[in-house]
Structures are given as structure tokens and as C-alpha cells.
């Protein structure tokens, strides 16, 4: 695919990647490919790899990465990208790595993290009071590690001023496309997305990729009895009045139990269990109508509303994306 190059009237924008031992290679390669493809189609970017010490590093895949220099030896970049690592949030971010994120960030026009790179930005103090996101598995850990952050659990990427954070791994490509569009507009960005065979802007949030989240069982034996009943038979009659009758308590008391222990209502809890079951049924190639009936939804329309609220996409769109990886194999 070809496109008319843009006129090169300015110096290339310098995009620096902070790499370090254990860095997730795809967090680096995905965004770098976006900017490299943009250059082919008329963009103006200079890509550099920097490490805290200026020494080459070894990625999470065991591949060595040769760097262009050390953080302290290089001029402030236009865009500073901090990829993540499998180690975070299991371990604390080393001080030298936090410093390597903080110092260039002071002079950069914008700073962005990919996946768990958000933990590096947090350790550097760059997320204080900011909206942010990270991989769906680590959003709660980020909120704990950075109590002043407002962590958005379903966002593909988040911008707060000059600080950008993105969700897991391939969301770095989404973020890089957004940065590219800021610099060069939608036309070049669309050409890059098409060349890389990715969405220019994917619909829905990252929760569509997450595993079902049912959380820990409640502490109260009475409430555990109810949750076990719903989980064992999502298709049953689980109205609040019926569940309260099963425990021989008032509906008001049952609702209070759910609020205190699970921060939800009986109706929302039942809905979440049915939603998880419907996702599993769609993954197993049941039709959307079958999934709605088997999961206990009153109708397909009621299931569709839950999918729209939870994932931002329809059941049919979810199934197209996740039921098989062989759709285009022909």
C-alpha cells in the first residue's frame, strides 16, 4: 500500500523508549512499528532506545536489545514512552528505573506508558492526582500502589494533560495511533492503521478481553448460601424477593447484606453471573439467542443491554472477536 508522503518541513519528532532488563518486548515493538510505518507514509519521527545506564538490556523474551544511549546522556525527547514488564506489579519498581522515567519526563512534551509501565510512572511520581489505566489484571494493584491516582479499569488508554497511560500490551498500538493522530491528523493515521491491519479506534473497553471477575466469596454464611445458589443455577428464579424468602429475611435486609459485603445489589449480582455464563456460552459457539436463554436472561434484548453496559459492544460483536481465531483461515 502506498500513500503520498507529507512535506517534510520540520525536524523529526524524537520518540524515546525507556528499555530495561525484563521489559516486555511487544510493549516496545508495537508502538515503534506505528511510528516506523508513519515515517514510510510521510511522518517525521526519530526512534531511539534508551536504558537507565546506557548498556544493552535483555527483554522478557530473552532477546538482547541494543540501545542508543543512556537516559542522562540524551536530550529531552518530544515523546517519552515507558513500556511495562512481567515483573510489575509483583515487585516494586527499582529506584534507578523510577529515576530514569522521571528525569527525561520533565523536558518531554508528552509521556506515555504501555501496560504495566504505569507502575514505573507511578513510582516516578508522575501519576499523582492523575487519571490512569493499565492492564485489566493490574488495575486494582495500581490503585493500591498509587492511592492518589484515579484508575480507569475499562479504558484502552487514558490521557490526563501531557501524561498518557494504556492498557495491556497491544493497547500500546492504540495509544501510538492516538499520538500519531495528534501530530498528523486522521488521514495519515488511518493509512498506518490499514497498513498494520489494526483498528484505527477499536470499540469497547478492555473489559471485553478480561476473564470473568466474580471476586472472593462473601464472609457471611447466609450471603454465601445465596451466591452459591445463584452460581449453581443462573437460570433459576433469583428475584430479590425470592432470594430473601429463601433466607427468611426481608428484601431490604438482603440488599443491605449485598451492599455491605459485595458493594452491589442482589439484582446486579445475578446479572453479573448470567453475564459471565453468557460469555462462556458465546465462546463455545452457541448463538446469541441460545446463550441468552441458557444463561437465564429474560430475553436476548436484556442480554444485549448488559453487554452494551459492561463491554460497550453487542453479544454478536463479542462472539465475532473471541469465539475463534480461525475465521479468516479460509
mmCIF file with all atom_site columns, N, CA and C in Angstrom, residues 88-90 115-116 119 133-143 151 153 167-168 206-207 209-211 213:
data_model
loop_
_atom_site.group_PDB
_atom_site.id
_atom_site.type_symbol
_atom_site.label_atom_id
_atom_site.label_alt_id
_atom_site.label_comp_id
_atom_site.label_asym_id
_atom_site.label_entity_id
_atom_site.label_seq_id
_atom_site.pdbx_PDB_ins_code
_atom_site.Cartn_x
_atom_site.Cartn_y
_atom_site.Cartn_z
_atom_site.occupancy
_atom_site.B_iso_or_equiv
_atom_site.pdbx_formal_charge
_atom_site.auth_seq_id
_atom_site.auth_comp_id
_atom_site.auth_asym_id
_atom_site.auth_atom_id
_atom_site.pdbx_PDB_model_num
ATOM 1  N N  . UNK A 1 88  ? 6.082   -6.335  37.060 1.00 0.00 ? 88  UNK A N  1
ATOM 2  C CA . UNK A 1 88  ? 5.192   -5.394  37.741 1.00 0.00 ? 88  UNK A CA 1
ATOM 3  C C  . UNK A 1 88  ? 3.753   -5.850  37.527 1.00 0.00 ? 88  UNK A C  1
ATOM 4  N N  . UNK A 1 89  ? 2.925   -5.828  38.575 1.00 0.00 ? 89  UNK A N  1
ATOM 5  C CA . UNK A 1 89  ? 3.179   -5.244  39.896 1.00 0.00 ? 89  UNK A CA 1
ATOM 6  C C  . UNK A 1 89  ? 3.670   -6.223  40.956 1.00 0.00 ? 89  UNK A C  1
ATOM 7  N N  . UNK A 1 90  ? 4.162   -7.407  40.548 1.00 0.00 ? 90  UNK A N  1
ATOM 8  C CA . UNK A 1 90  ? 4.593   -8.383  41.556 1.00 0.00 ? 90  UNK A CA 1
ATOM 9  C C  . UNK A 1 90  ? 5.737   -7.853  42.410 1.00 0.00 ? 90  UNK A C  1
ATOM 10 N N  . UNK A 1 115 ? 0.921   -0.659  29.127 1.00 0.00 ? 115 UNK A N  1
ATOM 11 C CA . UNK A 1 115 ? 0.646   -1.762  30.046 1.00 0.00 ? 115 UNK A CA 1
ATOM 12 C C  . UNK A 1 115 ? 1.147   -1.432  31.457 1.00 0.00 ? 115 UNK A C  1
ATOM 13 N N  . UNK A 1 116 ? 1.940   -2.308  32.055 1.00 0.00 ? 116 UNK A N  1
ATOM 14 C CA . UNK A 1 116 ? 2.386   -2.088  33.430 1.00 0.00 ? 116 UNK A CA 1
ATOM 15 C C  . UNK A 1 116 ? 3.511   -1.065  33.532 1.00 0.00 ? 116 UNK A C  1
ATOM 16 N N  . UNK A 1 119 ? 3.194   1.456   36.315 1.00 0.00 ? 119 UNK A N  1
ATOM 17 C CA . UNK A 1 119 ? 3.785   1.329   37.642 1.00 0.00 ? 119 UNK A CA 1
ATOM 18 C C  . UNK A 1 119 ? 5.118   2.077   37.724 1.00 0.00 ? 119 UNK A C  1
ATOM 19 N N  . UNK A 1 133 ? -4.626  4.266   33.560 1.00 0.00 ? 133 UNK A N  1
ATOM 20 C CA . UNK A 1 133 ? -5.078  2.885   33.403 1.00 0.00 ? 133 UNK A CA 1
ATOM 21 C C  . UNK A 1 133 ? -3.858  1.994   33.221 1.00 0.00 ? 133 UNK A C  1
ATOM 22 N N  . UNK A 1 134 ? -4.092  0.699   33.229 1.00 0.00 ? 134 UNK A N  1
ATOM 23 C CA . UNK A 1 134 ? -3.056  -0.299  32.974 1.00 0.00 ? 134 UNK A CA 1
ATOM 24 C C  . UNK A 1 134 ? -3.770  -1.590  32.584 1.00 0.00 ? 134 UNK A C  1
ATOM 25 N N  . UNK A 1 135 ? -3.040  -2.675  32.475 1.00 0.00 ? 135 UNK A N  1
ATOM 26 C CA . UNK A 1 135 ? -3.652  -3.966  32.127 1.00 0.00 ? 135 UNK A CA 1
ATOM 27 C C  . UNK A 1 135 ? -4.771  -4.291  33.119 1.00 0.00 ? 135 UNK A C  1
ATOM 28 N N  . UNK A 1 136 ? -5.861  -4.877  32.620 1.00 0.00 ? 136 UNK A N  1
ATOM 29 C CA . UNK A 1 136 ? -7.023  -5.129  33.476 1.00 0.00 ? 136 UNK A CA 1
ATOM 30 C C  . UNK A 1 136 ? -6.693  -5.976  34.692 1.00 0.00 ? 136 UNK A C  1
ATOM 31 N N  . UNK A 1 137 ? -5.687  -6.842  34.586 1.00 0.00 ? 137 UNK A N  1
ATOM 32 C CA . UNK A 1 137 ? -5.322  -7.654  35.739 1.00 0.00 ? 137 UNK A CA 1
ATOM 33 C C  . UNK A 1 137 ? -4.661  -6.836  36.842 1.00 0.00 ? 137 UNK A C  1
ATOM 34 N N  . UNK A 1 138 ? -4.133  -5.658  36.491 1.00 0.00 ? 138 UNK A N  1
ATOM 35 C CA . UNK A 1 138 ? -3.307  -4.899  37.437 1.00 0.00 ? 138 UNK A CA 1
ATOM 36 C C  . UNK A 1 138 ? -3.932  -3.580  37.863 1.00 0.00 ? 138 UNK A C  1
ATOM 37 N N  . UNK A 1 139 ? -5.177  -3.308  37.445 1.00 0.00 ? 139 UNK A N  1
ATOM 38 C CA . UNK A 1 139 ? -5.751  -2.011  37.782 1.00 0.00 ? 139 UNK A CA 1
ATOM 39 C C  . UNK A 1 139 ? -5.914  -1.823  39.289 1.00 0.00 ? 139 UNK A C  1
ATOM 40 N N  . UNK A 1 140 ? -6.339  -2.873  39.988 1.00 0.00 ? 140 UNK A N  1
ATOM 41 C CA . UNK A 1 140 ? -6.514  -2.754  41.438 1.00 0.00 ? 140 UNK A CA 1
ATOM 42 C C  . UNK A 1 140 ? -5.168  -2.555  42.118 1.00 0.00 ? 140 UNK A C  1
ATOM 43 N N  . UNK A 1 141 ? -4.150  -3.267  41.642 1.00 0.00 ? 141 UNK A N  1
ATOM 44 C CA . UNK A 1 141 ? -2.813  -3.108  42.222 1.00 0.00 ? 141 UNK A CA 1
ATOM 45 C C  . UNK A 1 141 ? -2.279  -1.697  41.993 1.00 0.00 ? 141 UNK A C  1
ATOM 46 N N  . UNK A 1 142 ? -2.565  -1.121  40.814 1.00 0.00 ? 142 UNK A N  1
ATOM 47 C CA . UNK A 1 142 ? -2.118  0.247   40.548 1.00 0.00 ? 142 UNK A CA 1
ATOM 48 C C  . UNK A 1 142 ? -2.825  1.228   41.477 1.00 0.00 ? 142 UNK A C  1
ATOM 49 N N  . UNK A 1 143 ? -4.113  1.021   41.696 1.00 0.00 ? 143 UNK A N  1
ATOM 50 C CA . UNK A 1 143 ? -4.856  1.894   42.608 1.00 0.00 ? 143 UNK A CA 1
ATOM 51 C C  . UNK A 1 143 ? -4.298  1.809   44.020 1.00 0.00 ? 143 UNK A C  1
ATOM 52 N N  . UNK A 1 151 ? -7.816  5.426   38.843 1.00 0.00 ? 151 UNK A N  1
ATOM 53 C CA . UNK A 1 151 ? -7.579  4.352   37.880 1.00 0.00 ? 151 UNK A CA 1
ATOM 54 C C  . UNK A 1 151 ? -8.871  4.008   37.151 1.00 0.00 ? 151 UNK A C  1
ATOM 55 N N  . UNK A 1 153 ? -10.619 1.413   35.017 1.00 0.00 ? 153 UNK A N  1
ATOM 56 C CA . UNK A 1 153 ? -10.396 -0.022  34.834 1.00 0.00 ? 153 UNK A CA 1
ATOM 57 C C  . UNK A 1 153 ? -10.739 -0.523  33.434 1.00 0.00 ? 153 UNK A C  1
ATOM 58 N N  . UNK A 1 167 ? -3.680  0.378   28.366 1.00 0.00 ? 167 UNK A N  1
ATOM 59 C CA . UNK A 1 167 ? -3.965  -0.943  28.924 1.00 0.00 ? 167 UNK A CA 1
ATOM 60 C C  . UNK A 1 167 ? -2.936  -1.958  28.428 1.00 0.00 ? 167 UNK A C  1
ATOM 61 N N  . UNK A 1 168 ? -3.288  -3.238  28.494 1.00 0.00 ? 168 UNK A N  1
ATOM 62 C CA . UNK A 1 168 ? -2.305  -4.280  28.279 1.00 0.00 ? 168 UNK A CA 1
ATOM 63 C C  . UNK A 1 168 ? -1.764  -4.410  26.870 1.00 0.00 ? 168 UNK A C  1
ATOM 64 N N  . UNK A 1 206 ? -11.378 -2.397  27.626 1.00 0.00 ? 206 UNK A N  1
ATOM 65 C CA . UNK A 1 206 ? -10.549 -3.589  27.770 1.00 0.00 ? 206 UNK A CA 1
ATOM 66 C C  . UNK A 1 206 ? -11.241 -4.701  28.544 1.00 0.00 ? 206 UNK A C  1
ATOM 67 N N  . UNK A 1 207 ? -12.381 -4.407  29.182 1.00 0.00 ? 207 UNK A N  1
ATOM 68 C CA . UNK A 1 207 ? -13.077 -5.472  29.910 1.00 0.00 ? 207 UNK A CA 1
ATOM 69 C C  . UNK A 1 207 ? -13.562 -6.569  28.974 1.00 0.00 ? 207 UNK A C  1
ATOM 70 N N  . UNK A 1 209 ? -11.829 -8.092  27.008 1.00 0.00 ? 209 UNK A N  1
ATOM 71 C CA . UNK A 1 209 ? -10.726 -9.050  26.917 1.00 0.00 ? 209 UNK A CA 1
ATOM 72 C C  . UNK A 1 209 ? -10.462 -9.747  28.252 1.00 0.00 ? 209 UNK A C  1
ATOM 73 N N  . UNK A 1 210 ? -11.084 -9.264  29.322 1.00 0.00 ? 210 UNK A N  1
ATOM 74 C CA . UNK A 1 210 ? -10.741 -9.769  30.647 1.00 0.00 ? 210 UNK A CA 1
ATOM 75 C C  . UNK A 1 210 ? -11.458 -11.078 30.958 1.00 0.00 ? 210 UNK A C  1
ATOM 76 N N  . UNK A 1 211 ? -10.889 -11.826 31.890 1.00 0.00 ? 211 UNK A N  1
ATOM 77 C CA . UNK A 1 211 ? -11.543 -13.041 32.365 1.00 0.00 ? 211 UNK A CA 1
ATOM 78 C C  . UNK A 1 211 ? -12.713 -12.660 33.262 1.00 0.00 ? 211 UNK A C  1
ATOM 79 N N  . UNK A 1 213 ? -14.892 -11.890 36.280 1.00 0.00 ? 213 UNK A N  1
ATOM 80 C CA . UNK A 1 213 ? -14.445 -11.465 37.602 1.00 0.00 ? 213 UNK A CA 1
ATOM 81 C C  . UNK A 1 213 ? -15.586 -11.648 38.591 1.00 0.00 ? 213 UNK A C  1
#
